Coordinates of C-alpha atoms in Angstrom, one line a residue:
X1 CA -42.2 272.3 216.0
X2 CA -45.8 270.5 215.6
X3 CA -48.2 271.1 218.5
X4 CA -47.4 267.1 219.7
X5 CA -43.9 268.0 220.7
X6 CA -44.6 271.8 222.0
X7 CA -47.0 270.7 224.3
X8 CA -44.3 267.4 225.8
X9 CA -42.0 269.9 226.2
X10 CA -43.9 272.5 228.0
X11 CA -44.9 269.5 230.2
X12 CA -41.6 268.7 231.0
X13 CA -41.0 272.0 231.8
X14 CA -43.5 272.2 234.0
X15 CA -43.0 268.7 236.0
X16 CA -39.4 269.9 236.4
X17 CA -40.6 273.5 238.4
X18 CA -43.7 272.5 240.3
X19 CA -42.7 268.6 240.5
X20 CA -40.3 267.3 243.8
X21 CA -38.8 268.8 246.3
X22 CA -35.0 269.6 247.0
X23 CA -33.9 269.7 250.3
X24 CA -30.4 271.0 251.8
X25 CA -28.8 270.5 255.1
X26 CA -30.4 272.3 258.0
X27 CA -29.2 274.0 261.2
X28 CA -30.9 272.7 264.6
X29 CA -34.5 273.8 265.3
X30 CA -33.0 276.1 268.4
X31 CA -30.5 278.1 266.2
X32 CA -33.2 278.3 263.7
X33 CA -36.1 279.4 266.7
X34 CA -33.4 281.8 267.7
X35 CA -33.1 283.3 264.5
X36 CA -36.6 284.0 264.1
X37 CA -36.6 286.4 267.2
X38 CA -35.4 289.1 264.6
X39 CA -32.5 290.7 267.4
X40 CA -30.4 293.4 266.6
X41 CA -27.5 293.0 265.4
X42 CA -24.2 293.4 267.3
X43 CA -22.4 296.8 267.3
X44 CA -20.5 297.8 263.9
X45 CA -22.9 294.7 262.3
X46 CA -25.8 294.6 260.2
X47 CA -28.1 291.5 260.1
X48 CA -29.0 290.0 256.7
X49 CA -31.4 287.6 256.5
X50 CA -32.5 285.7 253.0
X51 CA -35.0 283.5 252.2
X52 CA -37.0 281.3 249.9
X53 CA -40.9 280.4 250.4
X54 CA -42.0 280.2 246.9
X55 CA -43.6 277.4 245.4
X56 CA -42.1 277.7 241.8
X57 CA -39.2 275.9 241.0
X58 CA -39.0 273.5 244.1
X59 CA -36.8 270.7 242.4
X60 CA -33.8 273.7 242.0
X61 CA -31.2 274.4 244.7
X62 CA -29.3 277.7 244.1
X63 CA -26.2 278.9 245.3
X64 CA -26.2 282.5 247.3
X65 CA -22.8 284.4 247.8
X66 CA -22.4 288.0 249.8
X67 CA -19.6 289.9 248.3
X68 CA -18.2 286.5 246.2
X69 CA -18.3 284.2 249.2
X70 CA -20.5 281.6 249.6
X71 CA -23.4 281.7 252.2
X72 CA -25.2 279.0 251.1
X73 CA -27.3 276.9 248.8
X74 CA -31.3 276.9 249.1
X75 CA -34.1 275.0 248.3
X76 CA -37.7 275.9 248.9
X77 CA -39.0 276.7 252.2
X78 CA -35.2 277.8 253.9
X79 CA -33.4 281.1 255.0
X80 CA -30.1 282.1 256.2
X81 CA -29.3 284.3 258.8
X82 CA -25.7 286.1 258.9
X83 CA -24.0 289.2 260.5
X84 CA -22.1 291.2 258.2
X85 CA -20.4 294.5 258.7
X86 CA -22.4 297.4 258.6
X87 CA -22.1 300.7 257.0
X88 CA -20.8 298.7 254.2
X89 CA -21.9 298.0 250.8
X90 CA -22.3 294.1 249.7
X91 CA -23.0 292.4 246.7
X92 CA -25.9 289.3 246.8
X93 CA -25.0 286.9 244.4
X94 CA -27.4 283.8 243.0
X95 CA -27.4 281.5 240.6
X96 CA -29.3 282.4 237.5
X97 CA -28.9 280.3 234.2
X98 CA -25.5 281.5 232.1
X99 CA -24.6 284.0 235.1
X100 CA -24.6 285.0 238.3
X101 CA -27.7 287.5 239.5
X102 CA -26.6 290.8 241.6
X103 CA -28.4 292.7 244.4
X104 CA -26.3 295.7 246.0
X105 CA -27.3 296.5 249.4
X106 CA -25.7 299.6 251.8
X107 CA -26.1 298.1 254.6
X108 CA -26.2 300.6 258.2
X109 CA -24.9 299.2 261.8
X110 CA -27.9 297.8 263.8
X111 CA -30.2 296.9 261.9
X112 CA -31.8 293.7 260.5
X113 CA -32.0 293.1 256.1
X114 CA -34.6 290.8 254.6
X115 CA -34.1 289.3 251.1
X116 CA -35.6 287.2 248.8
X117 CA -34.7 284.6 246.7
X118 CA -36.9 284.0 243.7
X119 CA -37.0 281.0 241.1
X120 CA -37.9 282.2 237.4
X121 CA -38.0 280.4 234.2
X122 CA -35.2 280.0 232.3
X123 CA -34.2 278.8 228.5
X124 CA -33.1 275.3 230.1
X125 CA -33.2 275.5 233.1
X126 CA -34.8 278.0 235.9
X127 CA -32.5 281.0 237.0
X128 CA -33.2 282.9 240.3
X129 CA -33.1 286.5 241.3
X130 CA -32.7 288.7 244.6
X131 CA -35.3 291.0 245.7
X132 CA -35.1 293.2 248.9
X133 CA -38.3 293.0 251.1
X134 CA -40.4 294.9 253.8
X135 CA -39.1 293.8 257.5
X136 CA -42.8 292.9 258.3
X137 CA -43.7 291.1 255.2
X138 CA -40.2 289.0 255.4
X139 CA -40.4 288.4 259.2
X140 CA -44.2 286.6 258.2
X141 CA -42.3 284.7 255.8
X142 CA -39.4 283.8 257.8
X143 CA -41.6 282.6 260.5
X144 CA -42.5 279.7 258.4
X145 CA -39.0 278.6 257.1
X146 CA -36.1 277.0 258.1
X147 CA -32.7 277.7 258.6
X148 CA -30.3 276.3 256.4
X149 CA -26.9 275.7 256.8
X150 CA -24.5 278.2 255.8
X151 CA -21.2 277.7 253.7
X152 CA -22.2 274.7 251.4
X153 CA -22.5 275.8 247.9
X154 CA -22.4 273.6 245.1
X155 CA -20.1 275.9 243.1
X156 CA -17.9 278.9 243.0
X157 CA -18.7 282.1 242.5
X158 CA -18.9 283.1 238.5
X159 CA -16.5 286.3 239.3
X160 CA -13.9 284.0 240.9

């Protein structure tokens, strides 16, 4: 490949990760506010909370999934908030390139998870990854975001 075409195509790589915005469907401002006052979670629950608030890849949507069913699909600058059942293991799920991308958490009754989604380049097209994160770090982040809304994904889960 001669030096003309490299450099078009790392341009177009580029324009498509740092170029436009995608946006999904958001819950009301109040259940999002709400959200951000970081409660404990109910009795026999555990609170998970995931997020996106990087810059890189902001024209990409990617599905999320906890334990193969769909909680929702981001775009930059969004989190989801959810109660799942604590004491419990669960499998993260996102949307990655030729496959899904799995975090396992154990998850304890009361208290409050925090996990990031991440975009990162791909062959064609950018993958993303799961990465758990400190409770004060996250909460900063979260802070900032909105909440999407759950249950819309784009696609079904690679293991169904």
């Amino acid at each position: 490949m001669n030096k003309s075409k490299l450099a078009l195509l790392v341009l177009a790589v580029s324009v498509m990760f740092f170029s436009g915005c995608s946006t999904v469907p958001l819950e009301p401002k109040e259940m999002s506010e709400s959200a951000k006052s970081f409660n404990t979670p109910p009795e026999g629950k555990a609170g998970l909370y995931v997020y996106r608030d990087s810059i890189f890849g902001t024209a990409l949507k990617k599905d999320i999934w906890i334990d193969n069913k769909c909680l929702g699909e981001s775009a930059i600058k969004v989190f989801f908030y959810q109660n799942i059942e604590g004491n419990k293991e669960h499998k993260l799920s996102t949307e990655s390139e030729f496959s899904a991308n799995n975090l396992f958490i154990e998850t304890k009754s009361g208290k409050n998870y925090y996990i990031r989604q991440y975009i990162k380049m791909g062959v064609f097209v950018g993958g993303a990854g799961l990465e758990v994160v400190e409770e004060k770090e996250a909460q900063e982040a979260i802070k900032k975001l909105d909440m999407a809304k759950k249950g819309i994904c784009s696609k079904e889960h690679p293991d169904d």
